[in-house]
Amino acid sequence: MRSFAYHQPNAIPEAVSLLAEQPESRPLAGGMTLIPTLKQRLAAPAALVDLAGLPDIKGCSNGNAVVTIGAMTTHAEVASSPLVKSQIPALAALASVIGDPAVRDRGTIGGSVANNDPAADYPAGVLGLGATIVTSAREIAAENFFFGLFETALKPNEIITAIRFPVPLSAGYAKFKAPASRYAVVGVFVAKTATGVRVAVTGAGSGVFRVPQMERALAEAFDPTAIAAIKIDAEGLTSDIHADAGYRAHLVTVMAKRAVATALGAA
Ligand SMILES: Cc1cc2nc3c(=O)[nH]c(=O)nc-3n(C[C@H](O)[C@H](O)[C@H](O)COP(=O)(O)OP(=O)(O)OC[C@H]3O[C@@H](n4cnc5c(N)ncnc54)[C@H](O)[C@@H]3O)c2cc1C
């Protein structure tokens, strides 16, 4: 690991200024991804700006049928939050299957969404629920946030402060996990809302994506059988040591059916 400056700001404007001062600086949240990256010398930032001391960017609240989760809220806190469990149980369930207890105790929702690992769980929940990413500078709809393979709409000095999730009528998440890391080989989040159905897939490709064909079928009949015959095109999906593209395509339908069954309370 190379040496770097370490800052602990107490206010968001101060954190943004510190990031702007040194172009090669990075926000630090739970460090679950960033610290190993530094240790392996895959990144060598001049400075880390620790978000841990910032006020008002941790915890869960609700109002107007929206659940707001602060960026520094850990996966364990989301998984155990009575508010999230009652309003969007599928999101609490998603958080509860991220990594292992150590990862869930340190890793944060803001860090996960900013990192946009193609096999991460939260991007499926964020896109599947049509959430809004709130940053130090603006609000970004999930549709316009994820650019694929660790790329997002975030600008270099922009900090995620919270994520706003509209409360769905019902939702479910199912993932086929890699046995060692528990990252998603394929994960599917399905949400039934007053305006339609959303299906978001993680793990299968270079970034999270929606499946309009399944969304249309589920809007007509919200039941696993409605999508049982839908086959996803394997072209462009990921092939790696865990699964080839054809198997991943198959898993999308299997996981989507399980997610719908979960949303119906039948799984
Ligand atoms: C062994 C292991 C298993 C894992 N398994 C899973 C899994 O099954 N599913 C899954 O989804 N994830 C998994 N993860 C990743 C985990 O969820 C991490 O929490 C996540 O990758 C990053 O969150 P973090 O808070 O640790 O962020 P950090 O590592 O601190 O930061 C990650 C990146 O995001 C940036 N960043 C952090 N916070 C913000 C912010 N608020 N605004 C802007 N940029 C920010 C940082 O600069 C950095 O570039 C696993 C990790 C490990 C080590």
mmCIF file of C-alpha atoms and ligand atoms in Angstrom:
data_model
loop_
_atom_site.group_PDB
_atom_site.id
_atom_site.type_symbol
_atom_site.label_atom_id
_atom_site.label_comp_id
_atom_site.label_asym_id
_atom_site.label_seq_id
_atom_site.Cartn_x
_atom_site.Cartn_y
_atom_site.Cartn_z
ATOM 1 C CA MET A 1 0.000 0.000 0.000
ATOM 2 C CA ARG A 2 1.351 3.435 -0.909
ATOM 3 C CA SER A 3 1.164 6.348 1.547
ATOM 4 C CA PHE A 4 -1.746 8.775 1.342
ATOM 5 C CA ALA A 5 -3.231 11.687 3.259
ATOM 6 C CA TYR A 6 -6.221 10.898 5.495
ATOM 7 C CA HIS A 7 -8.959 13.438 6.240
ATOM 8 C CA GLN A 8 -11.899 13.256 8.646
ATOM 9 C CA PRO A 9 -14.298 16.073 7.701
ATOM 10 C CA ASN A 10 -17.295 16.947 9.875
ATOM 11 C CA ALA A 11 -19.506 18.480 7.181
ATOM 12 C CA ILE A 12 -20.443 17.573 3.619
ATOM 13 C CA PRO A 13 -19.184 20.862 2.044
ATOM 14 C CA GLU A 14 -15.841 20.310 3.807
ATOM 15 C CA ALA A 15 -15.658 16.743 2.430
ATOM 16 C CA VAL A 16 -16.434 17.970 -1.089
ATOM 17 C CA SER A 17 -13.728 20.688 -0.797
ATOM 18 C CA LEU A 18 -11.168 18.143 0.407
ATOM 19 C CA LEU A 19 -11.964 15.887 -2.568
ATOM 20 C CA ALA A 20 -11.644 18.852 -4.943
ATOM 21 C CA GLU A 21 -8.310 19.964 -3.457
ATOM 22 C CA GLN A 22 -6.529 16.818 -4.586
ATOM 23 C CA PRO A 23 -7.744 15.331 -7.870
ATOM 24 C CA GLU A 24 -6.445 11.877 -6.927
ATOM 25 C CA SER A 25 -8.521 11.576 -3.746
ATOM 26 C CA ARG A 26 -11.354 9.171 -2.914
ATOM 27 C CA PRO A 27 -14.182 9.043 -0.368
ATOM 28 C CA LEU A 28 -13.821 6.251 2.204
ATOM 29 C CA ALA A 29 -16.969 4.574 3.527
ATOM 30 C CA GLY A 30 -16.799 1.036 4.979
ATOM 31 C CA GLY A 31 -13.505 0.341 3.203
ATOM 32 C CA MET A 32 -14.592 -3.205 2.325
ATOM 33 C CA THR A 33 -13.733 -2.674 -1.334
ATOM 34 C CA LEU A 34 -11.462 0.370 -1.255
ATOM 35 C CA ILE A 35 -8.932 -0.850 1.350
ATOM 36 C CA PRO A 36 -8.206 -4.200 -0.383
ATOM 37 C CA THR A 37 -7.862 -2.239 -3.646
ATOM 38 C CA LEU A 38 -5.212 -0.028 -2.020
ATOM 39 C CA LYS A 39 -3.439 -3.025 -0.483
ATOM 40 C CA GLN A 40 -3.229 -4.691 -3.891
ATOM 41 C CA ARG A 41 -2.009 -1.388 -5.391
ATOM 42 C CA LEU A 42 -4.848 -1.385 -7.883
ATOM 43 C CA ALA A 43 -5.456 2.224 -6.815
ATOM 44 C CA ALA A 44 -3.093 4.755 -5.285
ATOM 45 C CA PRO A 45 -5.119 7.815 -4.255
ATOM 46 C CA ALA A 46 -3.251 10.825 -2.879
ATOM 47 C CA ALA A 47 -5.850 11.219 -0.137
ATOM 48 C CA LEU A 48 -8.773 9.424 1.474
ATOM 49 C CA VAL A 49 -11.699 11.477 2.739
ATOM 50 C CA ASP A 50 -13.399 9.468 5.478
ATOM 51 C CA LEU A 51 -17.189 9.938 5.443
ATOM 52 C CA ALA A 52 -17.666 8.401 8.915
ATOM 53 C CA GLY A 53 -17.824 11.754 10.734
ATOM 54 C CA LEU A 54 -20.397 13.390 8.457
ATOM 55 C CA PRO A 55 -23.718 14.139 10.156
ATOM 56 C CA ASP A 56 -27.089 13.110 8.759
ATOM 57 C CA ILE A 57 -25.942 10.527 6.229
ATOM 58 C CA LYS A 58 -26.644 7.437 8.309
ATOM 59 C CA GLY A 59 -29.907 5.755 9.258
ATOM 60 C CA CYS A 60 -33.343 5.018 7.806
ATOM 61 C CA SER A 61 -36.410 7.276 7.754
ATOM 62 C CA ASN A 62 -39.707 7.441 5.900
ATOM 63 C CA GLY A 63 -42.428 9.803 4.720
ATOM 64 C CA ASN A 64 -44.782 10.129 1.737
ATOM 65 C CA ALA A 65 -44.446 6.445 0.824
ATOM 66 C CA VAL A 66 -40.672 6.786 0.448
ATOM 67 C CA VAL A 67 -37.972 5.135 2.576
ATOM 68 C CA THR A 68 -34.755 7.169 2.737
ATOM 69 C CA ILE A 69 -31.525 5.391 3.680
ATOM 70 C CA GLY A 70 -28.419 7.426 4.488
ATOM 71 C CA ALA A 71 -25.335 6.548 2.447
ATOM 72 C CA MET A 72 -23.271 5.491 5.493
ATOM 73 C CA THR A 73 -25.905 3.023 6.712
ATOM 74 C CA THR A 74 -24.344 -0.421 6.869
ATOM 75 C CA HIS A 75 -25.817 -3.512 5.246
ATOM 76 C CA ALA A 76 -26.433 -4.981 8.733
ATOM 77 C CA GLU A 77 -28.357 -1.859 9.767
ATOM 78 C CA VAL A 78 -30.562 -2.022 6.654
ATOM 79 C CA ALA A 79 -31.122 -5.761 7.156
ATOM 80 C CA SER A 80 -32.235 -5.273 10.767
ATOM 81 C CA SER A 81 -34.080 -1.951 10.421
ATOM 82 C CA PRO A 82 -37.701 -2.346 11.664
ATOM 83 C CA LEU A 83 -38.685 0.442 9.262
ATOM 84 C CA VAL A 84 -37.150 -1.183 6.160
ATOM 85 C CA LYS A 85 -38.430 -4.607 7.223
ATOM 86 C CA SER A 86 -41.986 -3.299 7.502
ATOM 87 C CA GLN A 87 -42.018 -0.983 4.451
ATOM 88 C CA ILE A 88 -39.773 -2.790 1.933
ATOM 89 C CA PRO A 89 -39.005 -6.251 3.366
ATOM 90 C CA ALA A 90 -37.371 -7.318 0.084
ATOM 91 C CA LEU A 91 -34.725 -4.612 0.535
ATOM 92 C CA ALA A 92 -33.951 -5.738 4.095
ATOM 93 C CA ALA A 93 -33.739 -9.320 2.792
ATOM 94 C CA LEU A 94 -31.355 -8.213 0.025
ATOM 95 C CA ALA A 95 -29.070 -6.497 2.569
ATOM 96 C CA SER A 96 -29.129 -9.595 4.780
ATOM 97 C CA VAL A 97 -27.534 -11.786 2.076
ATOM 98 C CA ILE A 98 -24.634 -9.476 1.175
ATOM 99 C CA GLY A 99 -21.268 -11.111 1.895
ATOM 100 C CA ASP A 100 -20.711 -12.326 5.449
ATOM 101 C CA PRO A 101 -21.344 -10.732 8.887
ATOM 102 C CA ALA A 102 -18.017 -8.830 8.843
ATOM 103 C CA VAL A 103 -18.773 -7.320 5.413
ATOM 104 C CA ARG A 104 -22.324 -6.443 6.471
ATOM 105 C CA ASP A 105 -21.087 -4.738 9.657
ATOM 106 C CA ARG A 106 -18.684 -2.423 7.757
ATOM 107 C CA GLY A 107 -19.955 -2.145 4.177
ATOM 108 C CA THR A 108 -22.387 0.671 3.406
ATOM 109 C CA ILE A 109 -25.205 1.174 0.938
ATOM 110 C CA GLY A 110 -23.542 4.343 -0.418
ATOM 111 C CA GLY A 111 -20.226 2.558 -0.940
ATOM 112 C CA SER A 112 -21.889 -0.358 -2.678
ATOM 113 C CA VAL A 113 -23.931 1.838 -5.027
ATOM 114 C CA ALA A 114 -20.968 4.152 -5.777
ATOM 115 C CA ASN A 115 -18.744 1.163 -6.486
ATOM 116 C CA ASN A 116 -21.291 -0.430 -8.873
ATOM 117 C CA ASP A 117 -19.700 -3.863 -8.896
ATOM 118 C CA PRO A 118 -21.476 -5.823 -11.662
ATOM 119 C CA ALA A 119 -22.203 -8.634 -9.156
ATOM 120 C CA ALA A 120 -23.327 -6.422 -6.247
ATOM 121 C CA ASP A 121 -26.817 -6.799 -4.799
ATOM 122 C CA TYR A 122 -27.895 -3.203 -4.135
ATOM 123 C CA PRO A 123 -27.873 -2.027 -7.767
ATOM 124 C CA ALA A 124 -30.701 -4.523 -8.440
ATOM 125 C CA GLY A 125 -32.743 -3.129 -5.535
ATOM 126 C CA VAL A 126 -32.027 0.480 -6.492
ATOM 127 C CA LEU A 127 -32.989 0.002 -10.157
ATOM 128 C CA GLY A 128 -35.774 -2.468 -9.390
ATOM 129 C CA LEU A 129 -37.482 -0.061 -7.006
ATOM 130 C CA GLY A 130 -36.889 2.999 -9.211
ATOM 131 C CA ALA A 131 -34.930 4.699 -6.427
ATOM 132 C CA THR A 132 -33.334 8.145 -6.484
ATOM 133 C CA ILE A 133 -29.665 8.624 -5.592
ATOM 134 C CA VAL A 134 -29.199 11.835 -3.614
ATOM 135 C CA THR A 135 -25.715 13.353 -3.782
ATOM 136 C CA SER A 136 -23.908 16.392 -2.419
ATOM 137 C CA ALA A 137 -24.807 18.146 -5.685
ATOM 138 C CA ARG A 138 -28.067 16.753 -7.132
ATOM 139 C CA GLU A 139 -30.603 13.940 -7.358
ATOM 140 C CA ILE A 140 -30.117 11.167 -9.932
ATOM 141 C CA ALA A 141 -32.768 8.657 -10.998
ATOM 142 C CA ALA A 142 -31.560 5.046 -10.864
ATOM 143 C CA GLU A 143 -32.114 4.784 -14.640
ATOM 144 C CA ASN A 144 -29.471 7.479 -15.194
ATOM 145 C CA PHE A 145 -26.998 6.387 -12.528
ATOM 146 C CA PHE A 146 -25.500 2.994 -13.407
ATOM 147 C CA PHE A 147 -23.258 3.031 -16.500
ATOM 148 C CA GLY A 148 -21.968 -0.566 -16.226
ATOM 149 C CA LEU A 149 -18.800 -2.220 -14.857
ATOM 150 C CA PHE A 150 -17.846 0.053 -11.923
ATOM 151 C CA GLU A 151 -18.977 3.182 -13.821
ATOM 152 C CA THR A 152 -21.652 5.544 -12.509
ATOM 153 C CA ALA A 153 -22.942 9.069 -13.153
ATOM 154 C CA LEU A 154 -21.006 10.321 -10.081
ATOM 155 C CA LYS A 155 -18.561 13.151 -10.750
ATOM 156 C CA PRO A 156 -15.111 13.015 -9.038
ATOM 157 C CA ASN A 157 -16.021 15.313 -6.120
ATOM 158 C CA GLU A 158 -19.583 14.109 -5.675
ATOM 159 C CA ILE A 159 -20.655 12.223 -2.551
ATOM 160 C CA ILE A 160 -23.762 10.063 -2.257
ATOM 161 C CA THR A 161 -25.617 11.246 0.830
ATOM 162 C CA ALA A 162 -28.770 9.096 0.691
ATOM 163 C CA ILE A 163 -30.938 6.854 -1.454
ATOM 164 C CA ARG A 164 -34.696 7.293 -1.649
ATOM 165 C CA PHE A 165 -36.763 4.175 -2.274
ATOM 166 C CA PRO A 166 -40.457 4.451 -3.239
ATOM 167 C CA VAL A 167 -42.421 1.893 -1.231
ATOM 168 C CA PRO A 168 -43.736 -0.781 -3.662
ATOM 169 C CA LEU A 169 -47.004 -2.704 -3.380
ATOM 170 C CA SER A 170 -44.863 -5.820 -3.064
ATOM 171 C CA ALA A 171 -41.333 -6.896 -3.994
ATOM 172 C CA GLY A 172 -38.963 -9.824 -3.866
ATOM 173 C CA TYR A 173 -35.258 -10.516 -4.378
ATOM 174 C CA ALA A 174 -33.643 -13.833 -5.252
ATOM 175 C CA LYS A 175 -29.977 -14.491 -5.876
ATOM 176 C CA PHE A 176 -27.865 -17.416 -6.926
ATOM 177 C CA LYS A 177 -24.693 -16.637 -5.035
ATOM 178 C CA ALA A 178 -21.031 -17.428 -5.589
ATOM 179 C CA PRO A 179 -20.233 -19.836 -2.749
ATOM 180 C CA ALA A 180 -17.089 -18.105 -1.419
ATOM 181 C CA SER A 181 -17.828 -14.363 -1.705
ATOM 182 C CA ARG A 182 -21.642 -14.554 -1.810
ATOM 183 C CA TYR A 183 -21.630 -12.001 -4.659
ATOM 184 C CA ALA A 184 -24.468 -12.594 -7.132
ATOM 185 C CA VAL A 185 -23.802 -14.970 -10.002
ATOM 186 C CA VAL A 186 -27.303 -13.759 -10.881
ATOM 187 C CA GLY A 187 -29.643 -11.742 -8.674
ATOM 188 C CA VAL A 188 -33.115 -10.545 -9.683
ATOM 189 C CA PHE A 189 -35.191 -7.891 -7.916
ATOM 190 C CA VAL A 190 -38.892 -7.690 -8.836
ATOM 191 C CA ALA A 191 -41.140 -4.857 -7.668
ATOM 192 C CA LYS A 192 -44.864 -4.441 -8.216
ATOM 193 C CA THR A 193 -45.819 -0.766 -8.014
ATOM 194 C CA ALA A 194 -48.964 1.262 -8.614
ATOM 195 C CA THR A 195 -47.635 2.181 -12.070
ATOM 196 C CA GLY A 196 -46.343 -1.204 -13.213
ATOM 197 C CA VAL A 197 -43.806 -3.943 -12.581
ATOM 198 C CA ARG A 198 -40.004 -3.537 -12.592
ATOM 199 C CA VAL A 199 -37.509 -6.378 -12.990
ATOM 200 C CA ALA A 200 -33.808 -5.604 -12.413
ATOM 201 C CA VAL A 201 -30.971 -8.094 -12.886
ATOM 202 C CA THR A 202 -27.492 -7.996 -11.350
ATOM 203 C CA GLY A 203 -24.539 -10.364 -11.780
ATOM 204 C CA ALA A 204 -25.485 -11.494 -15.278
ATOM 205 C CA GLY A 205 -23.795 -8.805 -17.350
ATOM 206 C CA SER A 206 -21.446 -5.831 -17.167
ATOM 207 C CA GLY A 207 -23.979 -3.914 -15.115
ATOM 208 C CA VAL A 208 -27.496 -3.997 -13.728
ATOM 209 C CA PHE A 209 -30.281 -4.042 -16.335
ATOM 210 C CA ARG A 210 -34.062 -4.292 -16.614
ATOM 211 C CA VAL A 211 -36.031 -6.969 -18.473
ATOM 212 C CA PRO A 212 -38.988 -5.242 -20.222
ATOM 213 C CA GLN A 213 -40.366 -8.536 -21.579
ATOM 214 C CA MET A 214 -40.780 -9.894 -18.038
ATOM 215 C CA GLU A 215 -42.137 -6.574 -16.789
ATOM 216 C CA ARG A 216 -44.908 -6.641 -19.422
ATOM 217 C CA ALA A 217 -45.807 -10.254 -18.678
ATOM 218 C CA LEU A 218 -45.893 -9.658 -14.915
ATOM 219 C CA ALA A 219 -48.003 -6.504 -15.345
ATOM 220 C CA GLU A 220 -50.660 -8.710 -16.934
ATOM 221 C CA ALA A 221 -50.373 -11.553 -14.408
ATOM 222 C CA PHE A 222 -48.166 -11.164 -11.340
ATOM 223 C CA ASP A 223 -47.321 -14.828 -10.975
ATOM 224 C CA PRO A 224 -44.158 -16.903 -11.561
ATOM 225 C CA THR A 225 -45.901 -18.862 -14.327
ATOM 226 C CA ALA A 226 -46.294 -15.655 -16.361
ATOM 227 C CA ILE A 227 -42.520 -15.520 -16.992
ATOM 228 C CA ALA A 228 -41.673 -19.227 -16.914
ATOM 229 C CA ALA A 229 -41.386 -19.456 -20.714
ATOM 230 C CA ILE A 230 -39.390 -16.217 -21.164
ATOM 231 C CA LYS A 231 -35.821 -16.971 -22.241
ATOM 232 C CA ILE A 232 -33.130 -14.296 -21.918
ATOM 233 C CA ASP A 233 -30.662 -13.908 -24.792
ATOM 234 C CA ALA A 234 -27.207 -15.042 -23.586
ATOM 235 C CA GLU A 235 -25.467 -12.749 -26.083
ATOM 236 C CA GLY A 236 -23.473 -10.159 -24.133
ATOM 237 C CA LEU A 237 -23.884 -11.835 -20.727
ATOM 238 C CA THR A 238 -20.872 -12.689 -18.560
ATOM 239 C CA SER A 239 -18.940 -15.973 -18.791
ATOM 240 C CA ASP A 240 -16.449 -16.637 -15.987
ATOM 241 C CA ILE A 241 -15.306 -19.350 -13.575
ATOM 242 C CA HIS A 242 -18.693 -19.324 -11.832
ATOM 243 C CA ALA A 243 -21.012 -19.739 -14.840
ATOM 244 C CA ASP A 244 -21.080 -19.277 -18.587
ATOM 245 C CA ALA A 245 -23.400 -16.837 -20.347
ATOM 246 C CA GLY A 246 -25.946 -19.518 -21.280
ATOM 247 C CA TYR A 247 -26.256 -20.702 -17.682
ATOM 248 C CA ARG A 248 -26.585 -17.113 -16.471
ATOM 249 C CA ALA A 249 -29.376 -16.501 -19.012
ATOM 250 C CA HIS A 250 -31.179 -19.572 -17.640
ATOM 251 C CA LEU A 251 -30.645 -18.362 -14.062
ATOM 252 C CA VAL A 252 -32.271 -14.996 -14.798
ATOM 253 C CA THR A 253 -35.619 -16.709 -15.453
ATOM 254 C CA VAL A 254 -35.228 -19.052 -12.461
ATOM 255 C CA MET A 255 -34.313 -16.212 -10.067
ATOM 256 C CA ALA A 256 -37.040 -13.928 -11.461
ATOM 257 C CA LYS A 257 -39.652 -16.634 -10.792
ATOM 258 C CA ARG A 258 -38.340 -17.055 -7.233
ATOM 259 C CA ALA A 259 -38.378 -13.275 -6.686
ATOM 260 C CA VAL A 260 -42.026 -13.106 -7.787
ATOM 261 C CA ALA A 261 -42.903 -16.031 -5.512
ATOM 262 C CA THR A 262 -41.190 -14.198 -2.637
ATOM 263 C CA ALA A 263 -43.107 -11.012 -3.437
ATOM 264 C CA LEU A 264 -46.332 -13.036 -3.294
ATOM 265 C CA GLY A 265 -45.279 -14.502 0.052
ATOM 266 C CA ALA A 266 -45.195 -17.944 -1.489
ATOM 267 C CA ALA A 267 -41.460 -18.678 -1.233
HETATM 268 C C1 LIG B 1 -15.461 -10.767 1.150
HETATM 269 C C2 LIG B 1 -16.441 -9.805 0.558
HETATM 270 C C3 LIG B 1 -17.687 -10.267 0.143
HETATM 271 C C4 LIG B 1 -18.616 -9.385 -0.419
HETATM 272 N N1 LIG B 1 -19.812 -9.887 -0.830
HETATM 273 C C5 LIG B 1 -20.722 -9.036 -1.379
HETATM 274 C C6 LIG B 1 -21.999 -9.518 -1.793
HETATM 275 O O1 LIG B 1 -22.352 -10.693 -1.659
HETATM 276 N N2 LIG B 1 -22.845 -8.617 -2.361
HETATM 277 C C7 LIG B 1 -22.530 -7.293 -2.508
HETATM 278 O O2 LIG B 1 -23.340 -6.524 -3.017
HETATM 279 N N3 LIG B 1 -21.343 -6.805 -2.081
HETATM 280 C C8 LIG B 1 -20.441 -7.640 -1.523
HETATM 281 N N4 LIG B 1 -19.247 -7.140 -1.072
HETATM 282 C C9 LIG B 1 -18.966 -5.690 -1.193
HETATM 283 C C10 LIG B 1 -19.518 -4.957 0.035
HETATM 284 O O3 LIG B 1 -20.919 -4.871 -0.119
HETATM 285 C C11 LIG B 1 -18.974 -3.517 0.215
HETATM 286 O O4 LIG B 1 -19.687 -2.974 1.233
HETATM 287 C C12 LIG B 1 -19.119 -2.587 -0.966
HETATM 288 O O5 LIG B 1 -18.423 -3.073 -2.059
HETATM 289 C C13 LIG B 1 -18.477 -1.213 -0.740
HETATM 290 O O6 LIG B 1 -18.998 -0.590 0.383
HETATM 291 P P1 LIG B 1 -18.049 0.141 1.397
HETATM 292 O O7 LIG B 1 -18.939 0.947 2.284
HETATM 293 O O8 LIG B 1 -17.128 -0.807 2.044
HETATM 294 O O9 LIG B 1 -17.259 1.193 0.439
HETATM 295 P P2 LIG B 1 -15.703 1.516 0.300
HETATM 296 O O10 LIG B 1 -14.925 0.279 0.089
HETATM 297 O O11 LIG B 1 -15.272 2.430 1.384
HETATM 298 O O12 LIG B 1 -15.774 2.369 -1.060
HETATM 299 C C14 LIG B 1 -16.062 1.732 -2.285
HETATM 300 C C15 LIG B 1 -15.992 2.789 -3.414
HETATM 301 O O13 LIG B 1 -17.096 3.689 -3.325
HETATM 302 C C16 LIG B 1 -16.639 5.040 -3.104
HETATM 303 N N5 LIG B 1 -17.595 5.587 -2.119
HETATM 304 C C17 LIG B 1 -17.885 5.043 -0.905
HETATM 305 N N6 LIG B 1 -18.888 5.729 -0.335
HETATM 306 C C18 LIG B 1 -19.227 6.729 -1.184
HETATM 307 C C19 LIG B 1 -20.200 7.763 -1.144
HETATM 308 N N7 LIG B 1 -21.060 7.908 -0.110
HETATM 309 N N8 LIG B 1 -20.260 8.631 -2.188
HETATM 310 C C20 LIG B 1 -19.416 8.484 -3.249
HETATM 311 N N9 LIG B 1 -18.486 7.521 -3.351
HETATM 312 C C21 LIG B 1 -18.383 6.652 -2.327
HETATM 313 C C22 LIG B 1 -15.211 4.913 -2.611
HETATM 314 O O14 LIG B 1 -14.434 6.047 -2.922
HETATM 315 C C23 LIG B 1 -14.742 3.673 -3.362
HETATM 316 O O15 LIG B 1 -14.390 4.040 -4.675
HETATM 317 C C24 LIG B 1 -18.308 -7.990 -0.526
HETATM 318 C C25 LIG B 1 -17.072 -7.512 -0.082
HETATM 319 C C26 LIG B 1 -16.146 -8.399 0.453
HETATM 320 C C27 LIG B 1 -14.829 -7.846 0.947
#
